[in-house]
Structure formats: C-alpha cells, structure tokens
Short mmCIF file of C-alpha atoms and ligand atoms in Angstrom, two decimals:
data_model
loop_
_atom_site.label_atom_id
_atom_site.label_comp_id
_atom_site.label_asym_id
_atom_site.label_seq_id
_atom_site.Cartn_x
_atom_site.Cartn_y
_atom_site.Cartn_z
CA MET T 25 77.98 111.51 86.11
CA SER T 26 77.28 109.42 82.98
CA ASP T 27 75.74 105.90 83.30
CA ILE T 28 79.16 104.47 82.60
CA PRO T 29 81.59 106.77 84.46
CA ARG T 30 84.28 108.24 82.21
CA ALA T 31 87.84 109.11 83.15
CA LEU T 32 90.36 111.10 81.16
CA VAL T 33 93.89 110.14 82.21
CA VAL T 34 96.59 112.57 81.08
CA GLY T 35 99.98 110.83 80.80
CA ALA T 36 100.52 107.18 79.82
CA GLY T 37 103.68 106.72 81.88
CA LEU T 38 103.90 104.27 84.77
CA ALA T 39 101.11 105.67 86.96
CA GLY T 40 98.74 106.57 84.11
CA SER T 41 98.79 103.18 82.44
CA LEU T 42 98.30 101.28 85.73
CA MET T 43 95.53 103.68 86.86
CA THR T 44 93.76 103.11 83.53
CA THR T 45 93.68 99.34 84.00
CA MET T 46 92.42 99.69 87.55
CA LEU T 47 89.56 101.99 86.52
CA ALA T 48 88.62 99.93 83.46
CA ARG T 49 88.35 96.81 85.63
CA ARG T 50 86.01 98.79 87.86
CA GLY T 51 83.73 99.38 84.85
CA TRP T 52 84.94 102.86 83.90
CA LYS T 53 85.37 104.05 80.35
CA VAL T 54 88.91 105.46 80.16
CA ASP T 55 90.60 107.78 77.70
CA LEU T 56 94.38 107.55 78.24
CA VAL T 57 96.31 110.29 76.47
CA GLU T 58 100.09 110.60 76.08
CA ARG T 59 102.26 113.45 74.82
CA ARG T 60 104.95 111.20 73.35
CA GLY T 61 104.67 108.72 70.51
CA ASP T 62 103.88 105.08 71.34
CA LEU T 63 107.08 103.85 72.99
CA ARG T 64 106.32 100.30 71.80
CA LEU T 65 106.95 101.47 68.24
CA SER T 66 110.28 103.20 68.87
CA SER T 67 113.67 102.50 70.38
CA GLY T 68 115.24 104.60 73.14
CA SER T 69 115.02 104.79 76.86
CA ALA T 70 111.40 105.83 77.63
CA GLY T 71 112.41 109.00 79.39
CA ARG T 72 114.38 109.11 82.61
CA SER T 73 116.46 106.33 84.17
CA ILE T 74 116.64 103.13 82.17
CA ASN T 75 115.97 100.80 85.07
CA LEU T 76 114.20 101.15 88.38
CA ALA T 77 114.04 99.34 91.71
CA LEU T 78 110.60 97.84 92.26
CA SER T 79 109.72 96.81 95.81
CA THR T 80 106.81 95.66 97.96
CA ARG T 81 104.48 98.65 97.56
CA GLY T 82 104.75 98.61 93.78
CA ILE T 83 104.37 94.84 93.69
CA THR T 84 101.29 95.01 95.94
CA ALA T 85 99.67 97.54 93.60
CA LEU T 86 100.47 95.38 90.57
CA GLU T 87 98.96 92.38 92.38
CA ARG T 88 95.70 94.30 92.67
CA VAL T 89 95.26 93.89 88.91
CA GLY T 90 96.95 90.49 88.71
CA LEU T 91 100.14 91.78 87.08
CA ALA T 92 102.82 91.18 89.70
CA VAL T 93 103.78 87.73 88.40
CA ASN T 94 104.18 88.97 84.80
CA VAL T 95 106.32 91.88 85.92
CA LEU T 96 108.48 89.85 88.31
CA GLU T 97 109.36 87.46 85.49
CA GLU T 98 111.23 90.36 83.89
CA THR T 99 113.20 91.55 86.90
CA ILE T 100 116.54 90.82 88.55
CA PRO T 101 116.50 90.54 92.34
CA MET T 102 118.99 92.71 94.21
CA HIS T 103 119.48 91.21 97.66
CA GLY T 104 121.64 93.97 99.07
CA ARG T 105 124.10 96.78 98.55
CA MET T 106 127.51 95.95 97.18
CA MET T 107 129.78 98.71 98.44
CA HIS T 108 132.93 99.59 96.48
CA ASP T 109 135.55 101.50 98.46
CA HIS T 110 138.32 103.66 96.98
CA ARG T 111 140.59 100.65 96.63
CA GLY T 112 137.92 98.54 94.96
CA GLN T 113 137.34 96.44 98.11
CA LEU T 114 133.82 95.03 98.18
CA THR T 115 131.47 94.77 101.15
CA PHE T 116 127.99 93.29 100.86
CA GLN T 117 125.15 94.58 103.07
CA PRO T 118 121.89 92.59 102.75
CA TYR T 119 118.80 94.77 102.42
CA GLY T 120 116.53 92.68 104.56
CA GLN T 121 116.11 89.17 105.78
CA SER T 122 117.18 86.16 103.78
CA GLY T 123 115.18 85.95 100.54
CA GLN T 124 114.13 89.61 100.58
CA ALA T 125 115.21 91.65 97.58
CA ILE T 126 114.35 94.74 95.61
CA GLN T 127 113.82 94.10 91.90
CA SER T 128 115.63 95.78 89.04
CA VAL T 129 113.14 96.36 86.22
CA SER T 130 113.40 98.11 82.86
CA ARG T 131 111.33 101.31 82.80
CA ARG T 132 110.56 100.83 79.13
CA GLY T 133 109.66 97.13 79.51
CA LEU T 134 107.38 97.86 82.46
CA ASN T 135 105.69 100.81 80.73
CA GLU T 136 105.15 98.68 77.59
CA LEU T 137 103.59 95.88 79.59
CA LEU T 138 101.31 98.27 81.47
CA LEU T 139 100.23 99.88 78.18
CA ASN T 140 99.52 96.49 76.60
CA ILE T 141 97.38 95.47 79.56
CA ALA T 142 95.55 98.83 79.63
CA GLU T 143 94.75 98.52 75.93
CA GLN T 144 93.36 95.02 76.40
CA GLN T 145 90.69 96.28 78.80
CA ALA T 146 87.17 96.89 77.58
CA ASN T 147 86.26 100.57 77.22
CA VAL T 148 89.84 101.87 77.10
CA SER T 149 91.13 104.09 74.33
CA VAL T 150 94.79 105.09 74.25
CA SER T 151 96.04 108.05 72.18
CA PHE T 152 99.65 109.08 71.60
CA ASP T 153 101.29 112.25 70.28
CA LEU T 154 98.69 114.41 72.00
CA ARG T 155 100.25 117.01 74.28
CA CYS T 156 97.99 118.43 76.93
CA THR T 157 98.33 122.20 76.83
CA ASP T 158 95.60 123.26 79.24
CA VAL T 159 92.75 121.86 81.30
CA ASP T 160 89.49 123.13 82.69
CA ILE T 161 89.45 121.41 86.07
CA ASP T 162 85.80 122.30 86.74
CA ALA T 163 84.25 120.99 83.52
CA PRO T 164 86.46 118.86 83.47
CA THR T 165 87.99 119.00 80.00
CA ALA T 166 91.51 118.87 78.64
CA HIS T 167 92.95 120.59 75.58
CA PHE T 168 95.58 118.85 73.49
CA ILE T 169 97.70 119.59 70.45
CA ASN T 170 98.38 116.75 68.02
CA ARG T 171 101.52 116.22 65.91
CA ASP T 172 100.13 118.40 63.15
CA GLY T 173 99.57 121.24 65.58
CA GLU T 174 95.79 120.78 65.55
CA PRO T 175 93.76 121.25 68.72
CA VAL T 176 91.85 118.32 70.27
CA VAL T 177 89.48 118.65 73.24
CA LYS T 178 88.42 115.78 75.50
CA LYS T 179 85.86 115.71 78.28
CA ALA T 180 85.09 113.24 81.06
CA ASP T 181 83.49 112.91 84.52
CA LEU T 182 86.92 112.64 86.16
CA LEU T 183 90.21 114.16 85.02
CA ILE T 184 93.31 112.37 86.33
CA GLY T 185 96.69 114.09 86.10
CA CYS T 186 99.29 111.34 85.68
CA ASP T 187 101.48 113.73 83.71
CA GLY T 188 104.54 113.57 85.91
CA ILE T 189 106.71 116.05 87.73
CA PHE T 190 105.93 119.04 85.49
CA SER T 191 102.20 118.29 85.35
CA THR T 192 99.99 120.53 83.22
CA VAL T 193 96.95 119.42 85.21
CA ARG T 194 98.61 120.48 88.47
CA GLY T 195 99.65 123.73 86.79
CA ARG T 196 96.00 124.66 86.47
CA MET T 197 95.18 123.55 90.04
CA MET T 198 97.97 125.86 91.25
CA LYS T 199 95.89 128.80 90.08
CA THR T 200 93.06 127.94 92.50
CA ASP T 201 92.64 129.47 95.93
CA ARG T 202 94.57 127.87 98.83
CA PHE T 203 96.46 125.37 96.68
CA ASP T 204 99.86 124.72 98.30
CA TYR T 205 102.87 124.06 96.12
CA GLU T 206 106.60 123.74 96.57
CA GLN T 207 109.25 122.68 94.07
CA ARG T 208 112.84 122.21 95.23
CA TYR T 209 115.87 121.32 93.13
CA LEU T 210 118.89 119.53 94.58
CA ALA T 211 122.36 120.99 94.09
CA HIS T 212 123.11 117.57 92.57
CA GLY T 213 122.17 116.24 89.15
CA TYR T 214 122.67 112.83 87.59
CA LYS T 215 124.21 111.31 84.50
CA GLU T 216 123.59 107.79 83.24
CA LEU T 217 126.50 105.57 82.23
CA SER T 218 126.77 101.84 81.61
CA VAL T 219 128.78 98.72 82.24
CA LEU T 220 128.23 96.54 79.19
CA PRO T 221 128.38 92.72 79.24
CA GLY T 222 131.93 91.33 79.08
CA VAL T 223 133.42 89.70 75.97
CA ASP T 224 131.95 86.40 77.20
CA GLY T 225 128.50 88.04 77.20
CA GLU T 226 128.29 87.83 80.99
CA PHE T 227 127.76 90.38 83.76
CA GLN T 228 130.96 92.19 84.69
CA LEU T 229 129.79 92.86 88.26
CA GLU T 230 127.86 90.69 90.71
CA PRO T 231 124.32 90.79 89.22
CA GLU T 232 122.10 90.27 92.25
CA ALA T 233 123.11 93.45 94.05
CA LEU T 234 122.72 97.19 93.80
CA HIS T 235 126.30 98.46 93.52
CA ILE T 236 127.26 101.68 95.29
CA TRP T 237 130.46 103.67 95.22
CA PRO T 238 129.80 106.09 98.13
CA ARG T 239 132.12 109.07 98.05
CA GLY T 240 130.81 111.49 100.68
CA ASP T 241 129.29 114.29 98.64
CA PHE T 242 128.61 112.18 95.57
CA MET T 243 128.10 108.57 94.53
CA LEU T 244 127.90 106.19 91.64
CA ILE T 245 125.33 103.38 91.63
CA ALA T 246 124.71 100.46 89.24
CA LEU T 247 121.61 98.32 88.72
CA PRO T 248 121.63 95.12 86.62
CA ASN T 249 119.69 94.68 83.37
CA LEU T 250 118.38 91.46 81.83
CA ASP T 251 120.78 91.85 78.87
CA ARG T 252 123.64 91.45 81.40
CA SER T 253 124.63 95.11 81.32
CA PHE T 254 124.37 97.53 84.23
CA THR T 255 122.89 100.99 84.14
CA CYS T 256 125.09 103.23 86.27
CA THR T 257 124.07 106.62 87.58
CA LEU T 258 126.50 109.22 88.82
CA PHE T 259 124.79 111.54 91.34
CA HIS T 260 127.02 114.56 91.66
CA ALA T 261 126.93 118.30 92.38
CA TYR T 262 126.75 120.68 89.44
CA GLY T 263 129.19 123.14 91.02
CA GLY T 264 132.59 122.86 92.72
CA ASP T 265 136.07 122.10 91.34
CA ASP T 266 135.12 118.56 90.42
CA GLY T 267 131.41 119.22 89.79
CA PHE T 268 129.57 118.31 86.60
CA ASP T 269 130.02 121.86 85.31
CA ASN T 270 133.78 121.45 85.45
CA LEU T 271 134.06 117.93 84.07
CA GLN T 272 134.22 118.95 80.44
CA SER T 273 137.21 117.42 78.69
CA ASP T 274 137.84 113.69 78.25
CA GLU T 275 140.95 113.98 80.40
CA GLN T 276 139.01 115.67 83.24
CA VAL T 277 136.42 112.88 83.19
CA LEU T 278 139.01 110.11 83.11
CA ASP T 279 141.02 111.77 85.86
CA PHE T 280 137.88 112.07 88.02
CA PHE T 281 137.10 108.37 87.57
CA ARG T 282 140.74 107.33 88.16
CA ARG T 283 140.74 109.21 91.46
CA HIS T 284 137.31 108.16 92.74
CA PHE T 285 136.22 104.99 90.99
CA PRO T 286 139.41 103.19 89.89
CA ASP T 287 137.78 99.74 89.91
CA VAL T 288 135.06 100.85 87.48
CA LEU T 289 137.31 102.03 84.67
CA PRO T 290 138.33 98.55 83.45
CA VAL T 291 134.66 97.52 83.06
CA MET T 292 133.62 100.84 81.49
CA PRO T 293 135.60 101.13 78.25
CA ASN T 294 132.61 103.05 76.88
CA LEU T 295 132.76 105.71 79.64
CA LEU T 296 133.64 108.67 77.42
CA GLU T 297 131.08 107.73 74.78
CA ASP T 298 128.33 107.51 77.43
CA TRP T 299 129.54 110.71 79.06
CA ARG T 300 129.20 112.65 75.83
CA ALA T 301 125.91 111.04 74.79
CA ASN T 302 123.97 111.36 78.04
CA PRO T 303 122.97 114.70 79.50
CA VAL T 304 123.23 115.78 83.12
CA SER T 305 119.63 115.77 84.39
CA SER T 306 118.31 117.65 87.37
CA LEU T 307 116.63 116.25 90.49
CA ALA T 308 113.64 117.90 92.11
CA THR T 309 110.93 117.22 94.65
CA ILE T 310 107.34 118.42 94.43
CA GLN T 311 105.01 118.92 97.35
CA CYS T 312 101.47 120.10 96.86
CA ALA T 313 98.05 119.97 98.46
CA PRO T 314 95.31 119.09 97.98
CA PHE T 315 95.76 116.28 95.45
CA HIS T 316 92.26 116.87 94.13
CA HIS T 317 89.97 119.66 92.92
CA GLY T 318 86.29 119.46 93.85
CA ASP T 319 84.72 116.28 92.53
CA THR T 320 86.33 116.50 89.09
CA THR T 321 90.12 116.31 89.14
CA VAL T 322 92.83 114.33 90.93
CA LEU T 323 96.62 113.98 90.69
CA ILE T 324 98.23 110.54 90.86
CA GLY T 325 101.99 109.83 90.93
CA ASP T 326 104.84 112.30 90.38
CA SER T 327 102.34 115.04 89.48
CA ALA T 328 101.29 115.01 93.16
CA HIS T 329 104.44 113.88 94.93
CA ALA T 330 107.67 113.67 92.94
CA VAL T 331 110.56 112.61 95.19
CA VAL T 332 114.30 112.24 94.68
CA PRO T 333 115.26 108.68 93.70
CA PHE T 334 117.41 107.73 96.69
CA TYR T 335 114.94 105.40 98.40
CA GLY T 336 113.90 103.83 95.09
CA GLN T 337 110.31 104.75 95.94
CA GLY T 338 109.01 107.28 93.38
CA MET T 339 107.40 104.70 91.10
CA ASN T 340 106.47 102.49 94.06
CA ALA T 341 104.71 105.44 95.68
CA ALA T 342 103.00 106.32 92.38
CA PHE T 343 101.68 102.74 92.04
CA GLU T 344 100.62 102.74 95.68
CA SER T 345 98.74 106.02 95.14
CA ALA T 346 96.91 104.53 92.13
CA SER T 347 96.00 101.49 94.18
CA ILE T 348 94.81 103.51 97.18
CA PHE T 349 92.73 105.76 94.93
CA ASP T 350 91.18 102.70 93.30
CA GLN T 351 90.36 101.26 96.71
CA ILE T 352 88.84 104.54 97.91
CA LEU T 353 86.68 104.76 94.78
CA ALA T 354 85.40 101.25 95.48
CA GLU T 355 84.67 102.12 99.11
CA HIS T 356 82.69 105.19 98.05
CA GLY T 357 80.83 103.48 95.19
CA ASN T 358 82.41 105.92 92.67
CA ASP T 359 81.01 108.92 94.58
CA LEU T 360 83.67 111.43 93.53
CA SER T 361 82.61 114.16 95.96
CA ALA T 362 83.51 111.79 98.81
CA ALA T 363 86.32 109.80 97.21
CA LEU T 364 88.53 112.68 96.04
CA PRO T 365 88.87 114.47 99.41
CA ALA T 366 89.27 111.08 101.11
CA PHE T 367 92.23 110.38 98.82
CA THR T 368 93.98 113.63 99.72
CA ARG T 369 93.29 113.02 103.42
CA GLN T 370 94.72 109.54 103.33
CA ARG T 371 97.72 110.18 101.09
CA LYS T 372 99.12 113.64 101.86
CA ALA T 373 101.03 112.84 105.06
CA ASP T 374 102.51 109.74 103.46
CA ALA T 375 103.62 111.68 100.39
CA ASP T 376 105.36 114.21 102.64
CA ALA T 377 106.95 111.37 104.58
CA ILE T 378 108.47 109.62 101.57
CA ARG T 379 109.72 112.96 100.29
CA GLN T 380 111.71 113.44 103.48
CA LEU T 381 112.83 109.81 103.67
CA ALA T 382 114.16 110.00 100.12
CA LEU T 383 116.09 113.20 100.82
CA ASP T 384 117.58 111.70 104.01
CA ASN T 385 118.55 108.52 102.20
CA PHE T 386 120.80 110.44 99.83
CA LEU T 387 123.06 111.20 102.78
CA GLU T 388 122.84 107.60 103.90
CA MET T 389 123.76 106.15 100.49
CA ARG T 390 126.52 108.52 99.51
CA ASP T 391 128.09 108.81 102.95
CA HIS T 392 126.72 106.87 105.94
CA VAL T 393 126.92 103.45 104.28
CA ALA T 394 130.70 103.81 104.49
CA ASP T 395 130.61 104.98 108.13
CA PRO T 396 131.66 102.23 110.61
CA GLU T 397 129.22 103.42 113.30
CA PHE T 398 126.30 103.36 110.83
CA LEU T 399 127.33 99.88 109.71
CA ARG T 400 127.63 98.66 113.30
CA ARG T 401 124.15 99.88 114.19
CA SER T 402 122.58 98.51 110.99
CA ALA T 403 124.15 95.11 111.62
CA ILE T 404 122.83 95.08 115.20
CA GLU T 405 119.37 96.08 113.96
CA LYS T 406 119.36 93.19 111.49
CA ARG T 407 120.43 90.73 114.19
CA ILE T 408 117.64 91.99 116.45
CA GLN T 409 115.19 91.62 113.57
CA ARG T 410 116.37 88.04 112.98
CA ALA T 411 116.09 87.09 116.65
CA SER T 412 113.04 84.92 117.04
CA ALA T 413 109.83 86.65 118.12
CA SER T 414 111.40 90.12 117.90
CA PRO T 415 108.93 92.63 116.40
CA TYR T 416 111.81 94.98 115.45
CA LEU T 417 111.75 96.15 111.79
CA PRO T 418 114.52 98.50 110.60
CA LEU T 419 113.27 101.63 108.83
CA TYR T 420 114.58 100.45 105.45
CA SER T 421 112.58 97.23 105.78
CA MET T 422 109.40 99.07 106.74
CA VAL T 423 109.71 101.41 103.75
CA THR T 424 110.83 98.83 101.23
CA PHE T 425 109.40 95.48 102.29
CA SER T 426 106.08 96.48 103.85
CA ASN T 427 102.93 98.39 102.96
CA LEU T 428 102.87 100.37 106.20
CA PRO T 429 101.92 103.98 105.48
CA TYR T 430 105.16 105.95 104.96
CA ALA T 431 104.37 108.38 107.79
CA GLU T 432 103.87 105.43 110.12
CA THR T 433 107.28 103.99 109.19
CA ILE T 434 108.89 107.21 110.41
CA ARG T 435 106.91 107.21 113.65
CA ARG T 436 107.76 103.59 114.40
CA SER T 437 111.39 104.04 113.49
CA ARG T 438 111.73 106.93 115.98
CA VAL T 439 110.19 104.85 118.77
CA GLN T 440 112.42 101.89 117.93
CA SER T 441 115.50 104.11 117.75
CA ARG T 442 114.90 105.43 121.25
CA TRP T 443 114.52 101.86 122.51
CA LEU T 444 117.76 100.81 120.79
CA ASP T 445 119.70 103.81 122.15
CA GLU T 446 118.61 102.88 125.66
CA ARG T 447 119.40 99.19 125.22
CA LEU T 448 122.84 99.88 123.70
CA ALA T 449 123.63 102.26 126.58
CA ALA T 450 122.59 99.58 129.09
CA ALA T 451 124.55 96.85 127.28
CA SER T 452 127.69 99.01 127.19
CA GLN T 453 127.88 98.60 130.97
CA SER T 454 128.29 94.84 130.55
CA GLU T 455 131.30 92.81 129.44
CA VAL T 456 129.31 90.82 126.88
CA ASP T 457 131.02 90.53 123.48
CA GLU T 458 129.04 92.53 120.89
CA THR T 459 129.40 89.85 118.22
CA SER T 460 127.88 87.14 120.42
CA GLU T 461 124.28 85.94 120.49
CA ALA T 462 124.34 86.75 124.21
CA PHE T 463 124.68 90.43 123.28
CA ILE T 464 121.44 90.38 121.28
CA ALA T 465 119.76 88.45 124.09
CA LEU T 466 120.93 91.14 126.49
CA LEU T 467 119.43 93.89 124.30
CA LEU T 468 116.17 91.96 124.06
CA LYS T 469 115.89 91.59 127.84
CA GLU T 470 113.78 94.71 127.52
CA PRO T 471 111.50 93.81 124.55
CA PRO T 472 111.34 96.19 121.57
CA PRO T 473 108.18 98.30 121.20
CA VAL T 474 105.18 96.47 119.75
CA PHE T 475 102.87 98.30 117.35
CA ASP T 476 99.34 97.68 116.15
CA SER T 477 99.06 95.80 112.90
CA LEU T 478 98.31 98.36 110.19
CA SER T 479 98.82 96.46 106.99
C1 FAD Y 11 117.22 108.89 88.00
C2 FAD Y 11 115.94 108.36 88.55
C3 FAD Y 11 115.90 107.10 89.11
C4 FAD Y 11 114.71 106.61 89.65
N1 FAD Y 11 114.72 105.38 90.22
C5 FAD Y 11 113.59 104.90 90.79
C6 FAD Y 11 113.58 103.62 91.40
O1 FAD Y 11 114.59 102.90 91.42
N2 FAD Y 11 112.41 103.18 91.96
C7 FAD Y 11 111.28 103.93 91.96
O2 FAD Y 11 110.26 103.49 92.54
N3 FAD Y 11 111.26 105.16 91.38
C8 FAD Y 11 112.37 105.65 90.80
N4 FAD Y 11 112.36 106.87 90.18
C9 FAD Y 11 111.12 107.67 90.19
C10 FAD Y 11 110.18 107.27 89.05
O3 FAD Y 11 110.83 107.41 87.82
C11 FAD Y 11 108.94 108.15 89.07
O4 FAD Y 11 108.45 108.29 90.36
C12 FAD Y 11 107.85 107.54 88.17
O5 FAD Y 11 108.28 107.55 86.84
C13 FAD Y 11 106.54 108.31 88.33
O6 FAD Y 11 105.59 107.84 87.42
P1 FAD Y 11 104.50 108.83 86.79
O7 FAD Y 11 103.71 108.00 85.88
O8 FAD Y 11 103.84 109.58 87.90
O9 FAD Y 11 105.33 109.91 86.00
P2 FAD Y 11 106.16 109.70 84.65
O10 FAD Y 11 106.81 108.37 84.64
O11 FAD Y 11 107.02 110.90 84.51
O12 FAD Y 11 105.06 109.70 83.49
C14 FAD Y 11 104.38 110.87 83.12
C15 FAD Y 11 103.85 110.67 81.71
O13 FAD Y 11 103.06 111.80 81.37
C16 FAD Y 11 103.40 112.22 80.08
N5 FAD Y 11 103.12 113.66 79.99
C17 FAD Y 11 103.77 114.67 80.61
N6 FAD Y 11 103.23 115.85 80.29
C18 FAD Y 11 102.22 115.59 79.44
C19 FAD Y 11 101.30 116.40 78.74
N7 FAD Y 11 101.33 117.74 78.85
N8 FAD Y 11 100.38 115.82 77.93
C20 FAD Y 11 100.32 114.46 77.83
N9 FAD Y 11 101.18 113.63 78.45
C21 FAD Y 11 102.12 114.18 79.26
C22 FAD Y 11 104.89 111.92 79.96
O14 FAD Y 11 105.33 111.87 78.63
C23 FAD Y 11 104.96 110.57 80.67
O15 FAD Y 11 104.70 109.50 79.80
C24 FAD Y 11 113.54 107.39 89.61
C25 FAD Y 11 113.56 108.66 89.04
C26 FAD Y 11 114.75 109.13 88.50
C27 FAD Y 11 114.77 110.51 87.89
#
C-alpha cells in the first residue's frame, strides 16, 4: 500500500459520497467517480424517489462525520403513519414514543450536501460523467468511459463499489469462484405522483406524518417536502385487471383513483400529468456474499445489499455500512487483509435481515395496518413500551430508532412476541378491561425479556 493509502470509490450517490468523506478524514486520498453529470449543476430528481425517510441508523452514520445537524435542518419530521381508509377517514398511528420521528429528506438535497462536504476534504478528487465499464478487482483498477467516449483508467490500493443496485464492480466479483448472488424482482412496481401546495401555498395534507392509503394488494404513500408539496408513490402490481399494465387511458387512471383513493383526487389536480410524465419503475432486492474480494475490493450500500423500500431502510443501511466499514478500518489500522473480511463477517447477516424485514413490511404497510387485530396488538405493544421500567421495544422501534444490528432486532422481536402471546393468553382469563392501565400492569406481572446492551 502507498504511504498515503488511496481509495477509488465508484459511484457518487448517497453511500459513495459519505464513504469518501469518512476515508478522507482518516487520511486517505480518495478518487470519487460518478457516471452521471454533477447533479449540483442540473435540475431533475437525482435518480429514484424524490424524498426518503432518514432514521436513527442513517443519522448515527452522519454524526460520525459531524453532518447530522446540517442534514436534520433540511428535513421534516414524520411522527407517525396517517392512514386513509376508502372513505377518506383518517387514523394516526405514532411510530414510536413521544418525540420520536423519521425524517423526510430530499434525495437530491442530501446528495448535494454530501458531495459538497466530500469535495471540501483534503486529498479528495471528484469526477463526473465517467461511466465505469469494467474493473480489475485484483489490481485493483477501474476502466471508465468519458462523455466523449474516451477511455480513462484509474488505480488505487482499495476499490470501493458504491455503484448501486446494478453495480459494475459487483458484476466483476460475480465472476469469481464461490461468489453468491441473488437478484429478485417484486411483482409490484412503483410510480411517483405529487400533491402540490394549495393555492395558499400551504401543505394540503398533515405535514408531519407519512400518509398511507393501504389497499390490500397495493398502496399509495406520501412524504412531505420542504416546498410544502408531497411526493406520493403508488406501489402496485404490474399485472391483473387493475395493474399498471392495464391502467393506460386517462379514464382508466381516474376511475382507479375514484374507486380506491377518492380523498386524494381533490388534492391531485395534476394526477394525469404526473401519471404520463413518470415511468413505472421496478423493485428488486440483491443478496450477495462476500462483500469483499481479497484485500483490494469492497462493496458498500445497494451494490452489496439493495432492499425494497418498505422499511425506509435502504439508504439508512447503506450509511450504516459505510460507518461500520470506517470503524473496522480504524480498528485494523488500515490493514485491508484483515479489515475487508471482518466487514463481510460483521455485515452479511444484518444485510440479509433487513432484506427480509423490508419484504415483510410491504405486507404490513399495504394490508396489516388496516387490520384491527394488528392495530390492537401494536397499540398494546406501545403501551407496554411506555410503561415505566419496561424494557419492551417493538420491532419497528428497534429497526428504526436504534442501532441494534438488524439480525438482532429480529431475534429480540421473536423472543418478545412469544412473551406477549403468553401474557395476552393469561390476561384473557381475567375480567380486566383491555383499555385500562390495570391491563398493562397485569401483562407486566411477568416481566418482558431483558437483553444485553448491544448498542
Ligand atoms: C422508491 C424508493 C424509495 C426509497 N425510499 C427510501 C427511504 O425512505 N429510506 C431509505 O433509507 N432508503 C430508501 N430507498 C433506498 C435508497 O434509495 C437506496 O438504498 C440508496 O439510494 C442506496 O445508496 P447507494 O449510494 O448505495 O446507491 P445509489 O443511490 O443508487 O447510488 C449509486 C451511484 O452510483 C452511480 N453509478 C452507477 N453505476 C455506475 C458506473 N458504472 N460508473 C460510475 N458510477 C455509477 C449512480 O449514478 C449513482 O450516483 C428507496 C428506494 C426506492 C427505489
């Protein structure tokens, strides 16, 4: 390795720009290379979904480089889910305890900020309009094509693939012996729509909530933006009578919305315009292993573990991976032959866990959140959590408002669930009113499981 270690980061999206800052602050010389033009010089939506939910794991990673405060200044807190039923009746379900919220943040704004900070670091060079076409993961070197079609080759001590779900770096790793890989598409895709500010310039829906219209097999969601609009996303199957493939004419689209989302139509006069302008995009998950090759190459973010967006964790997991990798490098004094395998060992089970959690949460968001039994149990869980001295943390809180390893959240949730089943069965033998404090006290007669502190 050179006197000053050199990293070549492919992809200046969310993970790549944060990873660059982390490495530069550790004294690395970093070459950050992006296929697209500099998004700070253009308008548009910076790729997929216009806004994202940022939560504890992402915030913790940003704190590592002192950026959390800057980012949080540009977010809107969403304290819970605002459910819209078929008749437009609203029900609010808080996400966590009082004061806890997930944060709606603009993808473009966040990416711009991360790029600005990366560029301000000593020893960082950022290049745009260079598409990586191939890599040599042993050398390691990467081959790029610039806008004029000319080849460019870059070399470093460490090659980092932050090039997203269809990673070129991973593509080359897939050709090595014993590399595991699985890509799965959902039968559902998504289309982005919007609720613009009203004529008074104000939000047309409650701003501090994530709005959901759960409809069984499909759903519409809306997240607030600082300009007082909402970005809405319709998650829906491609096939079927009402599927995306069959919603072609204006009348079919309007009819679909009249039947399923009647309360949205009045605040979406621009529906048909958005519908025509925005494509249906696919949703896929990626699982692979290992996340590294020898002591030369590593994958960080969606390139290693792309997940479906239903837990709002893809970016959070990508930031967490960057932060964990940075920490591992520090622990191993930049010894790549130790740090890279340690990263795969530490992160693989958690990546698999959030993949499954995100898939399961699709069912929860589009269907269970409207199921009275699910709502009853969630409400009881929150009351147990609020009860003083109770160590109970619902799964959603562990995933969203803690830094517990994802795999550990699943393990704890299973143990807690068994405890709750037993306590609810015992309490059902009593006459105590379920809405009373006495009911929670009765459940807590047998204390919830206590776990070691892990974070
Ligand atoms: C609809 C939707 C909603 C989502 N909502 C949330 C949410 O609420 N919360 C959340 O945490 N996550 C969410 N996600 C997930 C989140 O978008 C991703 O997990 C996150 O963008 C991953 O960051 P990344 O940097 O790894 O990849 P990306 O953001 O995809 O960045 C990869 C970068 O690499 C560049 N690149 C690709 N190929 C090359 C190449 N050959 N050469 C050079 N550069 C290249 C790309 O141009 C891009 O800039 C959502 C995803 C979708 C699709």
